[in-house]
PDB file of C-alpha atoms in Angstrom:
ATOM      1  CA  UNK A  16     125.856 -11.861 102.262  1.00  0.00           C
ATOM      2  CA  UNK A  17     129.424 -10.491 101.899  1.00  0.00           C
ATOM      3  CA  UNK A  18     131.518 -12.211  99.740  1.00  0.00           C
ATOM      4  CA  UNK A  19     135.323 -12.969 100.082  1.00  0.00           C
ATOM      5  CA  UNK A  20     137.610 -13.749  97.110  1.00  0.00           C
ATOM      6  CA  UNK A  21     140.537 -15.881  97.214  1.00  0.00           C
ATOM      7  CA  UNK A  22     142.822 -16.404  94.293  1.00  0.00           C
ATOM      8  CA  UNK A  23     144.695 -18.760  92.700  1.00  0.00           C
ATOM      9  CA  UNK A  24     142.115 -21.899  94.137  1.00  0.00           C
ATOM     10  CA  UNK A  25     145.099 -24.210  93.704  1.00  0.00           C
ATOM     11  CA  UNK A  26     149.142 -23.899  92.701  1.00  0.00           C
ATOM     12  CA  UNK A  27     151.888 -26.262  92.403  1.00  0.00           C
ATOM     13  CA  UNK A  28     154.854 -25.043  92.865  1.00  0.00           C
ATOM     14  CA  UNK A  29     158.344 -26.132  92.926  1.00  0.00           C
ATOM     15  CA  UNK A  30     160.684 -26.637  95.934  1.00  0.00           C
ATOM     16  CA  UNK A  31     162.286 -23.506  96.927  1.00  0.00           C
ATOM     17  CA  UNK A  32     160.411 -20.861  94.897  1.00  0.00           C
ATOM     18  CA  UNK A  33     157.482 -18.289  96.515  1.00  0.00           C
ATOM     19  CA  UNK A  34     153.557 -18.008  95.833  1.00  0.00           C
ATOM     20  CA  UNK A  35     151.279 -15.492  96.611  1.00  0.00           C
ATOM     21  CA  UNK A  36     147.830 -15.611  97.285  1.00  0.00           C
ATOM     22  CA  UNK A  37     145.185 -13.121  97.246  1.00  0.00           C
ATOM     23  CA  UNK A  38     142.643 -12.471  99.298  1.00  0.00           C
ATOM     24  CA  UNK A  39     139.647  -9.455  98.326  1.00  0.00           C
ATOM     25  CA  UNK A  40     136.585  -8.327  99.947  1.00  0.00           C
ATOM     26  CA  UNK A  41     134.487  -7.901  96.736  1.00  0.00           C
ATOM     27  CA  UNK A  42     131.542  -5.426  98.492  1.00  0.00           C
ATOM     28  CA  UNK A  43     132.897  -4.384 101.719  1.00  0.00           C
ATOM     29  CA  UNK A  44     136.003  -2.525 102.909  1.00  0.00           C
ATOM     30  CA  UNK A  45     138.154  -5.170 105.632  1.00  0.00           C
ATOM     31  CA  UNK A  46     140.669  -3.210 107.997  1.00  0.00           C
ATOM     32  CA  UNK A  47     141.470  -6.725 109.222  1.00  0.00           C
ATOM     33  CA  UNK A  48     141.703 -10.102 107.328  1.00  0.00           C
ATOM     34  CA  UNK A  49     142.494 -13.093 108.835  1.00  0.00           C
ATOM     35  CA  UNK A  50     144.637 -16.157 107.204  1.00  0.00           C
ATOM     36  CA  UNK A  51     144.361 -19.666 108.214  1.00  0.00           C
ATOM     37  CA  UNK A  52     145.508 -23.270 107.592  1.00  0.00           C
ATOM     38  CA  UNK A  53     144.239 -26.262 107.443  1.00  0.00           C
ATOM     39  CA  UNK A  54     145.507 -29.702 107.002  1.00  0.00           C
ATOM     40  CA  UNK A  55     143.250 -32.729 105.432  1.00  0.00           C
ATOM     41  CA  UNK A  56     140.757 -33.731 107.981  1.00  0.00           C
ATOM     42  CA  UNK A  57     141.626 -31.185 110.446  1.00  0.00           C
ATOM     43  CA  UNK A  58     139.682 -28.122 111.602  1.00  0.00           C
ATOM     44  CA  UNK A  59     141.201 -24.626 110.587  1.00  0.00           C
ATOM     45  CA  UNK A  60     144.863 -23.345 112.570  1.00  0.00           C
ATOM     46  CA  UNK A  61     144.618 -19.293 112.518  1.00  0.00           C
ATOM     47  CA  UNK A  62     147.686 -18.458 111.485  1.00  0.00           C
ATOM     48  CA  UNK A  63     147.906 -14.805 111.654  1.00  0.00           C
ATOM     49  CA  UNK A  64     145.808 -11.397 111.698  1.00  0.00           C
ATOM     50  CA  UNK A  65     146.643  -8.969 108.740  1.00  0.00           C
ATOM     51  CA  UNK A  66     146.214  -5.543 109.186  1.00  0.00           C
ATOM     52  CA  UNK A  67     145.597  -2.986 106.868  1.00  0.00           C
ATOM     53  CA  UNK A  68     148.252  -0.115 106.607  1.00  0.00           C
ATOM     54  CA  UNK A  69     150.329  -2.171 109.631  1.00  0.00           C
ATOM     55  CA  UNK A  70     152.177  -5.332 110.465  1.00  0.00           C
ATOM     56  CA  UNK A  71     150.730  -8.334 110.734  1.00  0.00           C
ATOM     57  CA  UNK A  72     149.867 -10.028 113.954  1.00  0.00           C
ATOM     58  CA  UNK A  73     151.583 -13.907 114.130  1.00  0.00           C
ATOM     59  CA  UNK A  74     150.243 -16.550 116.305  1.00  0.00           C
ATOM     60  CA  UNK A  75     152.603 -18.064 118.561  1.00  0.00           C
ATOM     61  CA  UNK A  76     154.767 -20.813 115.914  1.00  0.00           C
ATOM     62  CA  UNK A  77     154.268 -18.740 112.540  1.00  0.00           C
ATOM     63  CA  UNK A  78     157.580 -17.941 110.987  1.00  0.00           C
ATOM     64  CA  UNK A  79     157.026 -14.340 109.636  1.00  0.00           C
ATOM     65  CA  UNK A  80     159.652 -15.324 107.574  1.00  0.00           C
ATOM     66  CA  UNK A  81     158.316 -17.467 105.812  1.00  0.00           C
ATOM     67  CA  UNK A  82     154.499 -16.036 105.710  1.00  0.00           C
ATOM     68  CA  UNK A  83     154.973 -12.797 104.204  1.00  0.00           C
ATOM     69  CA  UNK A  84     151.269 -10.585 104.996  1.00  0.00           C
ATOM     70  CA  UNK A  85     150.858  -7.381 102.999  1.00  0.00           C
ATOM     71  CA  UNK A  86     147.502  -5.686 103.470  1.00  0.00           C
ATOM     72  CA  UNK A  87     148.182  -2.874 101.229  1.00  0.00           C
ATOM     73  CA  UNK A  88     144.478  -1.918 100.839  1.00  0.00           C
ATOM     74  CA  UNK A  89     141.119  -1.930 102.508  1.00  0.00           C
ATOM     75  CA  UNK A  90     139.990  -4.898 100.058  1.00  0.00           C
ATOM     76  CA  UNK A  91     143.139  -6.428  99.263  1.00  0.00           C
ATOM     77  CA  UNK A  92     145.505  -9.139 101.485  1.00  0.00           C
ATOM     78  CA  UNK A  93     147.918 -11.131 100.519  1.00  0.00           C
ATOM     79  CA  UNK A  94     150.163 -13.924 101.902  1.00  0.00           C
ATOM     80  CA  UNK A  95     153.312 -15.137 100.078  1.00  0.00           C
ATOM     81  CA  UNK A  96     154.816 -18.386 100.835  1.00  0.00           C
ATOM     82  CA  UNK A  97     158.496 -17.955 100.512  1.00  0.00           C
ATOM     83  CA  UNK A  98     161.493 -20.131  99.901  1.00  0.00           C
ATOM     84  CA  UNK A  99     158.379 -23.162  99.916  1.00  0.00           C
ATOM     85  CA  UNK A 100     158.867 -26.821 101.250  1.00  0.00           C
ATOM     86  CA  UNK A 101     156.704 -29.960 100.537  1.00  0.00           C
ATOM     87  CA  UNK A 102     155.793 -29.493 104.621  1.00  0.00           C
ATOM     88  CA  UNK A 103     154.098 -26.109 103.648  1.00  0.00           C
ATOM     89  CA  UNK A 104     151.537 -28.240 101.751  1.00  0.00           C
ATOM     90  CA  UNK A 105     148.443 -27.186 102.575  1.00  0.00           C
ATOM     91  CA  UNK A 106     145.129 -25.323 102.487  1.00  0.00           C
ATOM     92  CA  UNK A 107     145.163 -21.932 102.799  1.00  0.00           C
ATOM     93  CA  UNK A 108     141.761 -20.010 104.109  1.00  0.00           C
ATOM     94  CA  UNK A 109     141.689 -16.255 104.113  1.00  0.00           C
ATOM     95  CA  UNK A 110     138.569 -14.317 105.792  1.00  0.00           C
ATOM     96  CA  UNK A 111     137.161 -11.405 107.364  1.00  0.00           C
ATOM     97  CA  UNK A 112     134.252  -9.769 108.776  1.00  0.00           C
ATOM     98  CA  UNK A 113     132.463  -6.693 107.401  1.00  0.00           C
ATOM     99  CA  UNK A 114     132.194  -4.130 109.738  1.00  0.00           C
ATOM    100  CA  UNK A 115     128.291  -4.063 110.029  1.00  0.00           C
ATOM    101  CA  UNK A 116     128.370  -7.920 111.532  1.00  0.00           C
ATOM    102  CA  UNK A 117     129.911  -6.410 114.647  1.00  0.00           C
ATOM    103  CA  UNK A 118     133.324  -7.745 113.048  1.00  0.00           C
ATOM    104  CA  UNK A 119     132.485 -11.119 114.150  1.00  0.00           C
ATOM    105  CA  UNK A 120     130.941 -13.052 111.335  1.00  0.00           C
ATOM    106  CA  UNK A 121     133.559 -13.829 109.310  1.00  0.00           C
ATOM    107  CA  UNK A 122     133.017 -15.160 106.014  1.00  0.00           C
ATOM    108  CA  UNK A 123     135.828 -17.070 104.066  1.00  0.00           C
ATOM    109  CA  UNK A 124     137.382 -17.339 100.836  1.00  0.00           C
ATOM    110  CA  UNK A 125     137.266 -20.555  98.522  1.00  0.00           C
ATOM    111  CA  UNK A 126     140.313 -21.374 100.048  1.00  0.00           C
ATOM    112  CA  UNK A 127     143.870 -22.051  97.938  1.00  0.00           C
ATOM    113  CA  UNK A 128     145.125 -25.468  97.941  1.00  0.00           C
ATOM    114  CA  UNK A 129     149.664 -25.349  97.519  1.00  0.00           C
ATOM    115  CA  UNK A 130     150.998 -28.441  96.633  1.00  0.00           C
ATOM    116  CA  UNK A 131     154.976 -28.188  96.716  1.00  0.00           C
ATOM    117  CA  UNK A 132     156.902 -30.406  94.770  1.00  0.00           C
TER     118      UNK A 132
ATOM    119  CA  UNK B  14     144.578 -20.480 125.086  1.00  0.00           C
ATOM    120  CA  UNK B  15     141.094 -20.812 124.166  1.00  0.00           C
ATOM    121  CA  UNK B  16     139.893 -24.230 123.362  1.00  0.00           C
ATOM    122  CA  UNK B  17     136.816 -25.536 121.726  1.00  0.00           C
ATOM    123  CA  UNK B  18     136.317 -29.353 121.491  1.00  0.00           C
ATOM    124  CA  UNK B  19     133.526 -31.083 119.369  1.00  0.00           C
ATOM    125  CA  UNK B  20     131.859 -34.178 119.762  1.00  0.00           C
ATOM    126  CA  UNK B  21     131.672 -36.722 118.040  1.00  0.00           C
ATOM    127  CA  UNK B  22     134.668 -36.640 115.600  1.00  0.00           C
ATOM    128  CA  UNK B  23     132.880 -38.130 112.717  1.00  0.00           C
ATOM    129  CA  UNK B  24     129.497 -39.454 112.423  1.00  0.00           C
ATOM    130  CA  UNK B  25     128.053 -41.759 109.814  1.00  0.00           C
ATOM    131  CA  UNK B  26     124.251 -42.147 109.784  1.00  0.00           C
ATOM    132  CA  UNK B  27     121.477 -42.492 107.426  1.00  0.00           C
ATOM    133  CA  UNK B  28     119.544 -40.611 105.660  1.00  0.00           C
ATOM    134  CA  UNK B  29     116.239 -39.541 108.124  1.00  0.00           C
ATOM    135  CA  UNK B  30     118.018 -40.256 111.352  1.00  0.00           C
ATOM    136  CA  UNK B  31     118.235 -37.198 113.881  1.00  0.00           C
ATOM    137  CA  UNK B  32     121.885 -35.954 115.527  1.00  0.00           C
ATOM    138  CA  UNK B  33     123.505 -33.794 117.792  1.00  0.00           C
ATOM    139  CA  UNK B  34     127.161 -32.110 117.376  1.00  0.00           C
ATOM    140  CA  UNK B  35     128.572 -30.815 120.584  1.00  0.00           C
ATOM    141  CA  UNK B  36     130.752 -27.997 120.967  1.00  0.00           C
ATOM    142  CA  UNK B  37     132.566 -27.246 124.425  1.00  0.00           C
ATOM    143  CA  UNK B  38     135.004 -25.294 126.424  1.00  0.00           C
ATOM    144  CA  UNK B  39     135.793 -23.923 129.365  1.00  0.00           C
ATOM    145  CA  UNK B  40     136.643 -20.581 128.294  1.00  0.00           C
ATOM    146  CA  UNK B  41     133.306 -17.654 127.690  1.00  0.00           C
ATOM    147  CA  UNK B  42     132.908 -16.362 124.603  1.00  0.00           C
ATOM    148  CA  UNK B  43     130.865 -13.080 123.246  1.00  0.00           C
ATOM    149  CA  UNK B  44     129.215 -15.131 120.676  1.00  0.00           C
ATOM    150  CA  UNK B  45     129.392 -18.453 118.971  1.00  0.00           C
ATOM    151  CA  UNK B  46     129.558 -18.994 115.124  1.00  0.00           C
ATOM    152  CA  UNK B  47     128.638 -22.455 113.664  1.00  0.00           C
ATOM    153  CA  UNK B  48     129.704 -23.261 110.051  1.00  0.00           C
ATOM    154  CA  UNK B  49     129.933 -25.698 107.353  1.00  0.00           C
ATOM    155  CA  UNK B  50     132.628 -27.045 105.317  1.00  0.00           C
ATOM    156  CA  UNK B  51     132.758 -28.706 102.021  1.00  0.00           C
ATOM    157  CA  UNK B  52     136.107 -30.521 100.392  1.00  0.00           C
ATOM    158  CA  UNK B  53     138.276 -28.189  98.547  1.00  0.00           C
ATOM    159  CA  UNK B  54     135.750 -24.892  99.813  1.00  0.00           C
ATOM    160  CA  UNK B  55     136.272 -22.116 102.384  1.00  0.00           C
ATOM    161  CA  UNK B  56     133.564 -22.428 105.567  1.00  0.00           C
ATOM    162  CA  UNK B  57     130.257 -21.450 105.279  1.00  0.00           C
ATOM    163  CA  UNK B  58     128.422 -19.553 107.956  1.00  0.00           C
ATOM    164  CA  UNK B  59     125.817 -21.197 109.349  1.00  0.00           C
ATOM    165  CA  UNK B  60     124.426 -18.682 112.362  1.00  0.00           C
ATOM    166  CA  UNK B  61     125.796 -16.820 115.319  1.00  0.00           C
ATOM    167  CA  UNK B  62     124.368 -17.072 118.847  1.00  0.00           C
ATOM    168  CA  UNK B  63     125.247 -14.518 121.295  1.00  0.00           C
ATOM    169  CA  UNK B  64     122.589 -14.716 124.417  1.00  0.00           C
ATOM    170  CA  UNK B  65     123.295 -17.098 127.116  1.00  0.00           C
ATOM    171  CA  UNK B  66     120.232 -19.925 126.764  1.00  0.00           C
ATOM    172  CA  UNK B  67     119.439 -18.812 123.273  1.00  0.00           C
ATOM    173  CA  UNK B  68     118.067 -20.774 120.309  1.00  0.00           C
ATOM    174  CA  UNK B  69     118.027 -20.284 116.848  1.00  0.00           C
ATOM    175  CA  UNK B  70     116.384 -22.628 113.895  1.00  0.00           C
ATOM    176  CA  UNK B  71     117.533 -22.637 110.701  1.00  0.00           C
ATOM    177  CA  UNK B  72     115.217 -24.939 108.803  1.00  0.00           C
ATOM    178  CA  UNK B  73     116.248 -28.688 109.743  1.00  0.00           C
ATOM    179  CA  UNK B  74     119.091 -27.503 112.062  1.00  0.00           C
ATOM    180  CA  UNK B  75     118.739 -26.221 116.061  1.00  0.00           C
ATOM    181  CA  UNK B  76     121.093 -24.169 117.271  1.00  0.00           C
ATOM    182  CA  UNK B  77     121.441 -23.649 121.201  1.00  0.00           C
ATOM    183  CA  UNK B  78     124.185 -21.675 123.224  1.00  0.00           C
ATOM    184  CA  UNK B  79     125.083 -22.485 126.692  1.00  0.00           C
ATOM    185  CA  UNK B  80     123.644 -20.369 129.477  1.00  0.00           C
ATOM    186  CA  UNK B  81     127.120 -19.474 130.992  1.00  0.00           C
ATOM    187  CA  UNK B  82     127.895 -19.224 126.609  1.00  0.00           C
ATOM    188  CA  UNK B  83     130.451 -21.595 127.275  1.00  0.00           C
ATOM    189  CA  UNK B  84     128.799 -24.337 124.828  1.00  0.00           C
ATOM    190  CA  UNK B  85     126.471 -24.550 122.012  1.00  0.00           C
ATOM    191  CA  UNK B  86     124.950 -27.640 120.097  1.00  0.00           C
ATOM    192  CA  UNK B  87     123.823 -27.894 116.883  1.00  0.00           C
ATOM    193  CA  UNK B  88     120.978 -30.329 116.334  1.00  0.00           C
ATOM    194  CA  UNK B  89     119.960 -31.939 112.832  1.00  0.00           C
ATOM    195  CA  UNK B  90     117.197 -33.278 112.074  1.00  0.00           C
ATOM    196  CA  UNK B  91     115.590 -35.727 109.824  1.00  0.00           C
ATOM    197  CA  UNK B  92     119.161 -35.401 107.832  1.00  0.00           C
ATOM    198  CA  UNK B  93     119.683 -35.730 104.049  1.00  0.00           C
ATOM    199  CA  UNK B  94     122.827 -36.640 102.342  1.00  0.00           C
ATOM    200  CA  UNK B  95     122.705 -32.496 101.578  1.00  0.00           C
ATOM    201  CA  UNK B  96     124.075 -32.165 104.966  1.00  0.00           C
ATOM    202  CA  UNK B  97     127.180 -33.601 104.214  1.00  0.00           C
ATOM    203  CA  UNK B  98     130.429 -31.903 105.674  1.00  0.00           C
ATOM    204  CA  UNK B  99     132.559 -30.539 107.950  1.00  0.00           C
ATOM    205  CA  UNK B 100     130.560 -28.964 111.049  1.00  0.00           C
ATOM    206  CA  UNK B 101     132.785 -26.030 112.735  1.00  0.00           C
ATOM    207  CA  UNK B 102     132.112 -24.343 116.051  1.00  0.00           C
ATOM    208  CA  UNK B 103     134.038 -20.618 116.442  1.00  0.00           C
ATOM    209  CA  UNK B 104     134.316 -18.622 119.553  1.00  0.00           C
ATOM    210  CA  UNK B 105     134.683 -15.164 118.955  1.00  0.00           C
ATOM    211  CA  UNK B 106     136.929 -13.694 121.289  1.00  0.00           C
ATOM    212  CA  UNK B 107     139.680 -10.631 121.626  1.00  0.00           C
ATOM    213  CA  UNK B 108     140.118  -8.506 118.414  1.00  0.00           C
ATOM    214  CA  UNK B 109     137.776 -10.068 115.939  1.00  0.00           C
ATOM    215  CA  UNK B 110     139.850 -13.440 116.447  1.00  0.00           C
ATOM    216  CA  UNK B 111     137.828 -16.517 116.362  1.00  0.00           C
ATOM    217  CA  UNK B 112     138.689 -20.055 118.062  1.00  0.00           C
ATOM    218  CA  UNK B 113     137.516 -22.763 115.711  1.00  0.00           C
ATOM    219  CA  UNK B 114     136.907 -26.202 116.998  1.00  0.00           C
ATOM    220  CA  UNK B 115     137.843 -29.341 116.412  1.00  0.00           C
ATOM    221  CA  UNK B 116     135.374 -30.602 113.676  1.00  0.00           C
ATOM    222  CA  UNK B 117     132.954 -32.805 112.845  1.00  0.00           C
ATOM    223  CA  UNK B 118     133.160 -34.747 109.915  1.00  0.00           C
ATOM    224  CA  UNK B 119     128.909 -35.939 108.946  1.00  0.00           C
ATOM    225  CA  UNK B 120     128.251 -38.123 106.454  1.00  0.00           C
ATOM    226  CA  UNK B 121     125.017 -38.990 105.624  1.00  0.00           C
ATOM    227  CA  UNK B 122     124.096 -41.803 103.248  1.00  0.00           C
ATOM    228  CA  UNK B 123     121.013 -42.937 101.453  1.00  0.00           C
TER     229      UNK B 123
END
């Protein structure tokens, strides 16, 4: 199966300062990565489409703002948390489908758990 | 917007007992992705179903998908404490986006 990397698996961070997390696609090439959130108990909130070599697409109540995509590569995304608050506690998913599933078989990351202090 | 609403919320049984998981909306979909989730991991693809009325068995577990492919169930059976976790339904609709569900949380106990 294709495999999806996600990295840091957890950060704690401190009130007002910015993490980044990485998302790869170790053996296939993504033109489109997805990112997602998810809060304890809760099913998984797509939060926006990343694009490689383009902007990123927001769903309706994402601050782009404050969810900084860069998809600088075919096997690289990442989204930065900026200026972070205790209310952007959360899980972060990242995935994305390789093109020979029809792009709709997405397979996920290990996720990133931010706790903000 | 797309909705997909699963039944039941959480379900507690033990181990050897038989269940269903529901997954609903009124919107179509091209195909229908079910996954599982484990604490502190990323979902796990299960199987897709894309024909109207089709089935698909993956060992223990039944998957069906409406006839109109506006529904799907995912049947367990004879469950072990193995199958454990957080059951997702996922529409696949407009530009590779998919509509996950609502969950459902199964525990199983000995």
């Amino acid at each position: 199966g294709a495999v999806v990397s996600q990295h840091p698996s957890w950060v704690i961070c401190k009130s007002g300062t910015s993490v980044k997390i990485e998302c790869r696609s170790l053996d296939f090439q993504a033109t489109t990565m997805f990112w997602y959130r998810q809060f304890p108990k809760q099913s998984l909130m797509l939060m926006a489409t990343s694009n490689e070599g383009s902007k990123a697409t927001y769903e309706q109540g994402v601050e782009k703002d404050k969810f900084l995509i860069n998809h600088a590569s075919l096997t690289l995304s990442t989204l930065t948390v900026t200026s972070a608050h205790p209310e952007d506690s959360s899980f972060y998913i990242c995935s994305a489908s390789p093109p020979d599933r029809g792009n709709t078989e997405a397979f996920f990351g290990q996720g990133t758990r931010l706790t903000v202090v | 917007t797309q909705l997909l609403e699963q039944s039941p919320q959480f379900l507690s049984i033990q181990e050897g007992e038989n269940l269903t998981v529901y997954c609903n909306s009124s919107s179509v979909f091209s195909s229908l992705q079910w996954y599982r989730q484990e604490p502190g991991e990323g979902p796990v693809l299960l199987v897709t179903v894309v024909t109207g009325g089709e089935v698909k068995k993956l060992k223990r577990l039944t998957f069906q998908f409406g006839d109109a492919r506006k529904d799907s169930s995912l049947h367990i059976t004879a469950a072990q404490p193995g199958d454990t976790g957080l059951y997702l339904c996922a529409g696949a609709g407009t530009a590779s986006k998919l509509t996950f569900g609502t969950g459902t949380r199964l525990q199983v106990t000995l």
